[in-house]
Coordinates of C-alpha atoms in Angstrom, one line a residue:
X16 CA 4.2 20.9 21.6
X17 CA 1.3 21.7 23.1
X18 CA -1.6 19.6 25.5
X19 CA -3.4 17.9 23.2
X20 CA -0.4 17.5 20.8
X21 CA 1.1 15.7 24.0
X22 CA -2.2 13.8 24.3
X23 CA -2.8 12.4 20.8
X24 CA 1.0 11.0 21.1
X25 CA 1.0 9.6 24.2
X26 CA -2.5 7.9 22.5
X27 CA -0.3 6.6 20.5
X28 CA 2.1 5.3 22.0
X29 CA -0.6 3.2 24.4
X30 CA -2.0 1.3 21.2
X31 CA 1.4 0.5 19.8
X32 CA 2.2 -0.8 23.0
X33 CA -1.4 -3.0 23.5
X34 CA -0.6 -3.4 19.8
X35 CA 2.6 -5.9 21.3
X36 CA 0.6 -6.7 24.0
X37 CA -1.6 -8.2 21.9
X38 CA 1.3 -10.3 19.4
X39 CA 3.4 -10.6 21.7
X40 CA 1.8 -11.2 25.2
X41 CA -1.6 -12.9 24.8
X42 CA -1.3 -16.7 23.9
X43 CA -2.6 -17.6 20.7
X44 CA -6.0 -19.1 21.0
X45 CA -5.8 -23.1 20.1
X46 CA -9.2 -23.1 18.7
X47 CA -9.4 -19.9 16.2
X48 CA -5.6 -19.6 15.7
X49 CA -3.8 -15.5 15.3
X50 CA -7.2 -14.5 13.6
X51 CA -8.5 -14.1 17.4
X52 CA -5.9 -11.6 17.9
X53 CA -8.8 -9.8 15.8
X54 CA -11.3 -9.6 18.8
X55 CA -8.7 -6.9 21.6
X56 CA -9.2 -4.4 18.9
X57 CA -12.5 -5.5 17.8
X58 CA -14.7 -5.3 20.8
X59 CA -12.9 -2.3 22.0
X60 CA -13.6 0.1 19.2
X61 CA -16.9 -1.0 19.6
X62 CA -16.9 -0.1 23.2
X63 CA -15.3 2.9 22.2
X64 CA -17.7 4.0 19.7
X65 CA -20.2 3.0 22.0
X66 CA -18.3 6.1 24.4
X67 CA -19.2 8.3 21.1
X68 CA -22.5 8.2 20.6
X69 CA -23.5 8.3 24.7
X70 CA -21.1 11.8 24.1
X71 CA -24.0 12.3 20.9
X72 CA -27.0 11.8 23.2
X73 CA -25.9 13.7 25.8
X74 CA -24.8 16.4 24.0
X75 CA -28.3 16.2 22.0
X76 CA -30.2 16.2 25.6
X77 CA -28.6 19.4 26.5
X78 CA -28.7 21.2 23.5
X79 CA -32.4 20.6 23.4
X80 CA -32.6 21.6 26.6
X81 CA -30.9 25.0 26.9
X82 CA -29.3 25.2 23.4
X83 CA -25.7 25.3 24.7
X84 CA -23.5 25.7 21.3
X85 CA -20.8 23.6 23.4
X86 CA -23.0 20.5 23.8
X87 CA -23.5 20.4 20.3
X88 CA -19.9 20.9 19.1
X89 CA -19.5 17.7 21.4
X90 CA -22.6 15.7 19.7
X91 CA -20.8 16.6 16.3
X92 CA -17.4 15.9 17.3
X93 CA -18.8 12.5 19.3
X94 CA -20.5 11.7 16.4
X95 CA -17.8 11.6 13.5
X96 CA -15.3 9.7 15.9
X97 CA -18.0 7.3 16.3
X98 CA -18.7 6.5 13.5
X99 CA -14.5 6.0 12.8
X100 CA -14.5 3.1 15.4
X101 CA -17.7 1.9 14.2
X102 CA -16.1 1.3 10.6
X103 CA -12.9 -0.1 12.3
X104 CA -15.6 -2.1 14.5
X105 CA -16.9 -3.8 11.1
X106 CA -13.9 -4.0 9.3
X107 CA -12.1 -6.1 11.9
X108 CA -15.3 -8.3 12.4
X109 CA -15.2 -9.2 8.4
X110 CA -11.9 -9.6 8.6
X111 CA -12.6 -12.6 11.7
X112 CA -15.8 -13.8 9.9
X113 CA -13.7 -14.5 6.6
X114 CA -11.6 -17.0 8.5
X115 CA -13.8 -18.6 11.0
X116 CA -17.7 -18.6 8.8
X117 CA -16.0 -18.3 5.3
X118 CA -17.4 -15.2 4.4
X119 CA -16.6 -11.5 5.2
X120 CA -20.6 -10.7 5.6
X121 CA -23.3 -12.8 6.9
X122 CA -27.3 -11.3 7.9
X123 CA -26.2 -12.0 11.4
X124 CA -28.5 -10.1 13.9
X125 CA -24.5 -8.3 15.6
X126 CA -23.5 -7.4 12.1
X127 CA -26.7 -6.0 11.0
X128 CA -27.4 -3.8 13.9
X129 CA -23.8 -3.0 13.9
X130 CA -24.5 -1.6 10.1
X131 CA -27.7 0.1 11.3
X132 CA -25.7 1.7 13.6
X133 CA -23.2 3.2 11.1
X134 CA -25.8 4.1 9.2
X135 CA -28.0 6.1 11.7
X136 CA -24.9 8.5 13.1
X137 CA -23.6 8.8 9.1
X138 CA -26.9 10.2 8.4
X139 CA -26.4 12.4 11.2
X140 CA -23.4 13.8 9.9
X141 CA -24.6 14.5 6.5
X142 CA -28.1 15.6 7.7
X143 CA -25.1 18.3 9.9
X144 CA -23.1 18.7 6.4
X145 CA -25.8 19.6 4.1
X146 CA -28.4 21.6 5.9
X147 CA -27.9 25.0 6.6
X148 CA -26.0 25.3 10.2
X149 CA -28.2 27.1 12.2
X150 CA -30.8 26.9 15.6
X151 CA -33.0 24.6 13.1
X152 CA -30.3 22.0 12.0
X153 CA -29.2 21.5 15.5
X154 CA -31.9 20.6 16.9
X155 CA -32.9 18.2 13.8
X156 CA -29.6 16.5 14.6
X157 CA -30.6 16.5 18.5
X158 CA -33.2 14.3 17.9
X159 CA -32.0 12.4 15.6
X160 CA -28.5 11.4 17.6
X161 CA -30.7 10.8 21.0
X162 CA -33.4 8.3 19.5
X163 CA -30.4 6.8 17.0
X164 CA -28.3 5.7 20.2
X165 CA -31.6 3.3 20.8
X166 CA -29.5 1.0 18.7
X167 CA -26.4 0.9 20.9
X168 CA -28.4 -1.7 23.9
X169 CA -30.0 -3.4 20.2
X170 CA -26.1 -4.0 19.5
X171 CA -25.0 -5.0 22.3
X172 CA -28.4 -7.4 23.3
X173 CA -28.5 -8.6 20.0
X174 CA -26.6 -12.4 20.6
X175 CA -28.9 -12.8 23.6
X176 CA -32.0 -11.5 21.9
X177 CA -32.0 -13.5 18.3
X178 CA -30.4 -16.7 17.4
X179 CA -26.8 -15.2 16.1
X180 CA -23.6 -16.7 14.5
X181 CA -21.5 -14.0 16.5
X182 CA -20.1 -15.7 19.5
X183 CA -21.6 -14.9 22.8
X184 CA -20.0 -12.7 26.1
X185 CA -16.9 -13.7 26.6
X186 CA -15.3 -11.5 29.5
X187 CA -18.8 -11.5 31.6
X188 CA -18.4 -15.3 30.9
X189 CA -15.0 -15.5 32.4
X190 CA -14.2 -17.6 29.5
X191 CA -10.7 -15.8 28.4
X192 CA -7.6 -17.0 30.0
X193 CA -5.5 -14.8 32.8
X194 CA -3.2 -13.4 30.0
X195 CA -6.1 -12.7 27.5
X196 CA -8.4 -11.0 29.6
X197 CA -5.7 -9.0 30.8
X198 CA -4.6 -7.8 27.2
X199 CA -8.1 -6.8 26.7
X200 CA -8.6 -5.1 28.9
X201 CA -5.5 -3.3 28.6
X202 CA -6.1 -2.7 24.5
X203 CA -9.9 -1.5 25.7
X204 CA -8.4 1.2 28.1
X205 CA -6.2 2.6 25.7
X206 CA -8.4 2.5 22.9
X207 CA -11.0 4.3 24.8
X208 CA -8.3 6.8 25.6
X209 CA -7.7 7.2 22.3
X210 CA -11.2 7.8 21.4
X211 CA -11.2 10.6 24.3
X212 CA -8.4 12.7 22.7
X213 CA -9.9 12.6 19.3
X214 CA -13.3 13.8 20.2
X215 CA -11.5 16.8 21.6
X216 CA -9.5 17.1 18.9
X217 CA -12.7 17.3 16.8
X218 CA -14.1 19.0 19.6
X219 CA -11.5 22.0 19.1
X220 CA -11.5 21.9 15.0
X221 CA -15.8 22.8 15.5
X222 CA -15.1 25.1 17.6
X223 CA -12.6 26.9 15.2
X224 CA -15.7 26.3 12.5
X225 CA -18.0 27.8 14.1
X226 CA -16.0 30.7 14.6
X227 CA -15.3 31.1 11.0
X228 CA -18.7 30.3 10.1
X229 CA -19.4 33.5 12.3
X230 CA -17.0 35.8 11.1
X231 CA -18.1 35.5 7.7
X232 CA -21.5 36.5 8.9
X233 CA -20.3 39.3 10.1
X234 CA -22.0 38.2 13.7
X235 CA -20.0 39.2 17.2
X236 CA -18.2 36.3 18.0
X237 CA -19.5 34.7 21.2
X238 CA -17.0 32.0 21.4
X239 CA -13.6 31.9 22.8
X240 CA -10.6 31.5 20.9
X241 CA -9.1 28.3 22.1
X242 CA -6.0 29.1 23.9
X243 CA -2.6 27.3 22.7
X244 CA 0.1 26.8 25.5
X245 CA 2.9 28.7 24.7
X246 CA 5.6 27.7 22.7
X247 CA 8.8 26.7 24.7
X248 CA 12.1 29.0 24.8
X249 CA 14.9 28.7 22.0

């Protein structure tokens, strides 16, 4: 098994275990009932995919600035896993709004920037898929992942900003309980760990593209073969 094999499992195994932290150790809240459970894996894949897309604007910043191929390979691979914990982001808030407003979608200003959001770094990824991978493309996509993260501080300002169903702060608030707050944060850590180990999963697998990609062009290759730790003894 080898690093990042070791990584993605011990990923893991941290959410399976904030996974019982968060049936098994938070109290259930008296007002919302086991739906809140919802919110420790909610909020934290949106703080995760948050993570993503700063990796997508700095990655675009660099590119742009001295056209390193490994800043973009980050900006893609940031990019795709944000957009992952942005769907689990709006799935899990449907899921909350069914029980609590009655409907899995509301024009609230949190949802809707949430889906502008998703729809801004998908474009991204197909603008990556269907043009032509080159100097060009790249620096398209630059641009278009640095000005897209404009929308992360529209997401995150949005229930102070506009009148909003979507409840307000709650841990800036100190309105969660001892046990709660702890379980968050716990659940937020290892889902941000999580996020980590798959953007340099993807990280390695656009690496391994690109060096396809230059084979096939018969091009020198110019990047390194990603090395595998060797296989233990029999």
């Amino acid at each position: 098994m080898n690093r990042l094999e070791k990584a993605a499992a011990g990923a893991v195994a941290l959410m399976l275990i904030a996974a019982a932290a968060i049936f098994f150790y938070a109290p259930t809240d008296y007002l919302q009932g086991p739906v809140q459970r919802i919110f420790y894996l909610h909020v934290s894949s949106a703080i995760a995919a948050f993570g993503c897309f700063a990796v997508v604007l700095a990655g675009g910043i660099v590119y742009l600035r001295n056209e390193s191929p490994r800043a973009d390979r980050y900006a893609r691979a940031g990019a795709l896993v944000g957009v992952v914990f942005t769907t689990v982001t709006l799935v899990m808030g449907m899921l909350w709004a069914r029980n609590v407003w009655g409907a899995f979608w509301v024009w609230d200003a949190r949802l809707t920037s949430t889906l502008v959001l998703l729809i801004i770094y998908a474009g991204y990824l197909l603008v990556r898929r269907l043009s032509e991978a080159g100097r060009q493309t790249a620096r398209i996509a630059a641009v278009v992942g640095i000005f897209g993260f404009i929308d992360v501080p529209v997401v995150y300002f949005s229930v102070d900003w506009w009148a909003t169903h979507h409840p307000g702060p709650v841990i800036t608030s100190d309105a969660l309980p001892p046990q709660m707050l702890a379980t968050f944060l716990f659940t937020m850590l290892c889902t941000l760990v999580l996020a980590a180990v798959m953007v340099v999963i993807r990280y390695r697998i656009e690496m391994l593209m690109d060096m396809k990609q230059l084979i096939a062009s018969g091009a020198p290759l110019t990047v390194a073969i990603p090395r595998r730790d060797p296989e233990p003894a029999q």
